[in-house]
GROMACS .gro file of C-alpha atoms in nm:
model
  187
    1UNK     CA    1  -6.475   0.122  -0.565
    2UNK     CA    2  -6.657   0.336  -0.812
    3UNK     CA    3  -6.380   0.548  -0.862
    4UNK     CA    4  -6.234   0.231  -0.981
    5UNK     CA    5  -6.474   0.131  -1.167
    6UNK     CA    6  -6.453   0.402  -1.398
    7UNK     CA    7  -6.080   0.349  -1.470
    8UNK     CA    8  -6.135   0.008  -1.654
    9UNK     CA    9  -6.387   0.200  -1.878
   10UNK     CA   10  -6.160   0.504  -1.869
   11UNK     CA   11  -5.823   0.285  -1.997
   12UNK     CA   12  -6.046   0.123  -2.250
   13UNK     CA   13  -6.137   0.468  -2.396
   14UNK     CA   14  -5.760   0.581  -2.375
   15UNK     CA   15  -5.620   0.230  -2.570
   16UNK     CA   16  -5.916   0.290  -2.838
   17UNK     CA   17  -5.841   0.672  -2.877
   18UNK     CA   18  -5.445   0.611  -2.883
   19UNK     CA   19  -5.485   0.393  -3.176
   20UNK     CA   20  -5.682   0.648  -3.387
   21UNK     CA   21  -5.458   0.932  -3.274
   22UNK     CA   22  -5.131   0.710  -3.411
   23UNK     CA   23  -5.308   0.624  -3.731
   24UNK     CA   24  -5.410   0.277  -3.700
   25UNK     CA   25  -5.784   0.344  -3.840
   26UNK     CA   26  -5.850   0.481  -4.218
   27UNK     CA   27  -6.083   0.774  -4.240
   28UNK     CA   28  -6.333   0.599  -4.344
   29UNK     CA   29  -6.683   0.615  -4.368
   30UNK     CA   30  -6.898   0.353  -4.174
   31UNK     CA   31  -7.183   0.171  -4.209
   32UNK     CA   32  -7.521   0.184  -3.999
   33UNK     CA   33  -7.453  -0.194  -3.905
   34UNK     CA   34  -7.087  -0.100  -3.805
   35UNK     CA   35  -7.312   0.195  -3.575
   36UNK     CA   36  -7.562  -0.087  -3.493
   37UNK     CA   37  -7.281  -0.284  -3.337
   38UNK     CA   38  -7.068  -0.015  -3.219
   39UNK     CA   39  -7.329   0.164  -2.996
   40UNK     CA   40  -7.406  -0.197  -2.869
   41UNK     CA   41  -7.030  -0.277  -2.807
   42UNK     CA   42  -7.034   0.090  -2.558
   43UNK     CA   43  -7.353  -0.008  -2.375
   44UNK     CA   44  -7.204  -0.335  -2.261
   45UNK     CA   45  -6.854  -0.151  -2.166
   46UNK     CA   46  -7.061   0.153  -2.038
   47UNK     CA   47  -6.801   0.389  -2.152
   48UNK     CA   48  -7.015   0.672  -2.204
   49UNK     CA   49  -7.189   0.647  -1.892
   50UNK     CA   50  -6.899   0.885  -1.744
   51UNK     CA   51  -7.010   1.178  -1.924
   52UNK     CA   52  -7.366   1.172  -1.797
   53UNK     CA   53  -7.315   1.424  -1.519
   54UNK     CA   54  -7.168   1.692  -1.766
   55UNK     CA   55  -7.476   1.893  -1.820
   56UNK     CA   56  -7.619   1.861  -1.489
   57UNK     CA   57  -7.294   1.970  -1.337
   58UNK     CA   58  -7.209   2.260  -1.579
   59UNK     CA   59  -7.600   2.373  -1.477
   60UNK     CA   60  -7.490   2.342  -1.119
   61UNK     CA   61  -7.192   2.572  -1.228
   62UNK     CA   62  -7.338   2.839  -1.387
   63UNK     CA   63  -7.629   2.866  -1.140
   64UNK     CA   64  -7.409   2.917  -0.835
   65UNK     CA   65  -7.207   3.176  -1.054
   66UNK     CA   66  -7.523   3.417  -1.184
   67UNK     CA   67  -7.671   3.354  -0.857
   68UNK     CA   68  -7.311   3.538  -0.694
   69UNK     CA   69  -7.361   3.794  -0.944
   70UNK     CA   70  -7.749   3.861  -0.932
   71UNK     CA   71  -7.825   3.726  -0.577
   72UNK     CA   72  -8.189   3.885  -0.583
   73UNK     CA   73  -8.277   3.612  -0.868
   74UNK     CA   74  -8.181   3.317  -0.723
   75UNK     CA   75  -8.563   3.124  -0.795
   76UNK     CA   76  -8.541   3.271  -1.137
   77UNK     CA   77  -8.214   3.151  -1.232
   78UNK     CA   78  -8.242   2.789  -1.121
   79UNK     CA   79  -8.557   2.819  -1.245
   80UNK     CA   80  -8.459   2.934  -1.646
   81UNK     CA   81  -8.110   2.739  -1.591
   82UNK     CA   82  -8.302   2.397  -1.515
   83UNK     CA   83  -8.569   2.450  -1.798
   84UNK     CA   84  -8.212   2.546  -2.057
   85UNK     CA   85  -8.069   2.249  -1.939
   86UNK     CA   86  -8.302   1.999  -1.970
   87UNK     CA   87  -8.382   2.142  -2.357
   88UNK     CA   88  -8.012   2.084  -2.381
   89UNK     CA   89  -8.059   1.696  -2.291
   90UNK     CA   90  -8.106   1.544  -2.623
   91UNK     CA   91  -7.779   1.663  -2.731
   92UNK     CA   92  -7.655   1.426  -2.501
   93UNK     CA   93  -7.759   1.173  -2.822
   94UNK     CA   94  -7.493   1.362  -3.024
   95UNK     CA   95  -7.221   1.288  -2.828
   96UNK     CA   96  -7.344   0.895  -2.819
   97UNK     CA   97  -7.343   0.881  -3.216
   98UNK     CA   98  -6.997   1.052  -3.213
   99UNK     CA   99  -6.903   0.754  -2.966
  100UNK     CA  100  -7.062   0.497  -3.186
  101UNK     CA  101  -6.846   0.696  -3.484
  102UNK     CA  102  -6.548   0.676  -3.302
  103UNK     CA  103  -6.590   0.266  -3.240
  104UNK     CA  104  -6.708   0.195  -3.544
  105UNK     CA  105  -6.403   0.349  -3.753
  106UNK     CA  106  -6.143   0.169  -3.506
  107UNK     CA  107  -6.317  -0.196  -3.489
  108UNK     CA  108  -6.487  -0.386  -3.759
  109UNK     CA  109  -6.871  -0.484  -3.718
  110UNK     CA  110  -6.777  -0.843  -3.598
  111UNK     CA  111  -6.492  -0.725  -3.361
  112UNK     CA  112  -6.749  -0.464  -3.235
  113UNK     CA  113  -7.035  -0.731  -3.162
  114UNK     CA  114  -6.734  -0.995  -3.001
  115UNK     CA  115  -6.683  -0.694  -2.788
  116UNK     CA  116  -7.070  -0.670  -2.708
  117UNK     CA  117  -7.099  -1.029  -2.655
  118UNK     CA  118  -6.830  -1.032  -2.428
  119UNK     CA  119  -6.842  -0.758  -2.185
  120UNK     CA  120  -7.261  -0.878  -2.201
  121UNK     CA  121  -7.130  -1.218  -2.071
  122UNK     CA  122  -7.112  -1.300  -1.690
  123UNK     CA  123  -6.744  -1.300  -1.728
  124UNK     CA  124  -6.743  -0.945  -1.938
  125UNK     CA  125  -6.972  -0.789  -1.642
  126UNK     CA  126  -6.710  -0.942  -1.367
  127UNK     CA  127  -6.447  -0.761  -1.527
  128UNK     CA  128  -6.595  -0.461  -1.558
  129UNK     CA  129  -6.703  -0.487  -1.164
  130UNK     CA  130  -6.397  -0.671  -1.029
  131UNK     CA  131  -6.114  -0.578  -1.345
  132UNK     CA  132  -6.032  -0.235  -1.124
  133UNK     CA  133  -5.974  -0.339  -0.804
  134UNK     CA  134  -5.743  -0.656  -0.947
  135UNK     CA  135  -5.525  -0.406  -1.136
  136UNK     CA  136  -5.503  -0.226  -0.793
  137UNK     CA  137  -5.403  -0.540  -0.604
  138UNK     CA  138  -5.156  -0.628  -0.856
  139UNK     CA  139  -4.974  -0.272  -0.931
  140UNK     CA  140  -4.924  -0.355  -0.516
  141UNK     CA  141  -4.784  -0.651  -0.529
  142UNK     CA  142  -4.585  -0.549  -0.813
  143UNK     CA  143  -4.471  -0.303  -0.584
  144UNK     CA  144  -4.415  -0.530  -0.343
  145UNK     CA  145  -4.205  -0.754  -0.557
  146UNK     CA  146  -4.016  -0.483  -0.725
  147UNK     CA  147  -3.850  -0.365  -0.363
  148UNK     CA  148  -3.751  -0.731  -0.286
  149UNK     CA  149  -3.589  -0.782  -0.602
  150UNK     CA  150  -3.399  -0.419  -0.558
  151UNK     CA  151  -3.297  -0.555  -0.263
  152UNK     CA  152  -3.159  -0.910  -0.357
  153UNK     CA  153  -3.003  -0.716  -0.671
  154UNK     CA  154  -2.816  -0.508  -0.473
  155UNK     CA  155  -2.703  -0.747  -0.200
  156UNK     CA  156  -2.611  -1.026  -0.427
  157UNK     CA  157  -2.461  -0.775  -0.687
  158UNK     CA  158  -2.223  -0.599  -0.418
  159UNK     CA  159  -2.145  -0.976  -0.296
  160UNK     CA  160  -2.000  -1.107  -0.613
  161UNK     CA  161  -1.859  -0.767  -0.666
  162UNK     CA  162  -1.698  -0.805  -0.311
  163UNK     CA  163  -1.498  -1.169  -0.519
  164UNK     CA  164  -1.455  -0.972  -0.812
  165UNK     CA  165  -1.224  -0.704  -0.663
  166UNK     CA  166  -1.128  -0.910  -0.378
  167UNK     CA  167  -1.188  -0.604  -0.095
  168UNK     CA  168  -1.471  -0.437   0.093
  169UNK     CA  169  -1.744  -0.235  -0.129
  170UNK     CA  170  -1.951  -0.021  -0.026
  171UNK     CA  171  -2.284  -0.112   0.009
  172UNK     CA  172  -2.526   0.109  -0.109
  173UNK     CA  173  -2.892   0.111   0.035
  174UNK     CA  174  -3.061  -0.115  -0.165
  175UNK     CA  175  -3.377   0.120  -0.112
  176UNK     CA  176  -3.197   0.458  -0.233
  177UNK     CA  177  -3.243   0.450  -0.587
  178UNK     CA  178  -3.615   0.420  -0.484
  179UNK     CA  179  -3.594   0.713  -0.230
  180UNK     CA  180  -3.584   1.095  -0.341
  181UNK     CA  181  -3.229   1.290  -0.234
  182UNK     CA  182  -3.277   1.436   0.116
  183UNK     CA  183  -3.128   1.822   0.085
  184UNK     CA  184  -2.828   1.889   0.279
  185UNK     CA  185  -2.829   1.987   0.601
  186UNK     CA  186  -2.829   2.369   0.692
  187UNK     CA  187  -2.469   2.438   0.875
   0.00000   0.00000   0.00000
């Protein structure tokens, strides 16, 4: 489920970004309200929080590696790796102004506050929680769906084909199109 979670936040990142990538935002510069209301818009959709294990696992990362090259120094090297990566932290703020850059240029101040008051509302935190595994449950009944109406397409098509051209068709599997080609059999 927290997998899932992630994905709402995730596709809410990827719509935002798409529409600066195509052009839909001026370079522009923005004001410290539009930040104001920008960095509250991404603490109610939490979409930074998925970068908070980046340092801590690129520490975890390079400690296992210089501890495979210098295996005498393993104490020393979490040791000095820890202390380098927690005087790294506060960079972390960099990235969260870039964030709050990236918002601000793509909604106005008021769009970025109905955004905030929103996803702050009971109904903003229940999609957040719940948004995921709905999409889930509905890409499988759109799955669902879509192989029924395959079905009745092809069934119904090959029967008014059948009074079309007055003679037996041949029915195809109404699953095949859906199916990958089998390779021939070996003779």
């Amino acid at each position: 489920m927290i997998k899932f979670a992630g994905l709402g936040r995730l596709a809410a990142a990827t719509v935002l970004l798409s529409g600066i990538a195509f052009g839909s935002v001026n370079a522009q510069e923005v004001s410290e309200d539009q930040i104001k209301a920008a960095r509250a818009a991404i603490n109610a959709l939490g979409i930074t929080n998925q970068f908070d294990n980046i340092l801590p696992n690129l520490a975890e990362q390079l400690k296992s590696t210089m501890i495979q090259a210098n295996p005498n120094f393993g104490d020393a090297i979490n040791s000095t790796v820890d202390a380098t990566a927690l005087a790294l932290a506060p960079r972390r703020a960099d990235l969260e102004r870039e964030a709050a850059v990236t918002y601000a240029k793509a909604f106005s101040a008021d769009e970025l506050k109905a955004i905030a008051d929103f996803y702050n509302s009971p109904a903003g935190k229940k999609l957040l929680k719940d948004g995921p595994l709905a999409t889930r449950e509905l890409y499988k009944a759109a799955d669902i769906w879509s192989q029924g109406i395959s079905r009745d397409l092809a069934n119904q098509s090959n029967d008014a084909l059948q009074k079309v051209v007055k003679q037996p068709v041949i029915t195809p599997d109404a699953n095949a199109a859906a199916q990958p080609a089998q390779p021939a059999p070996k003779q």
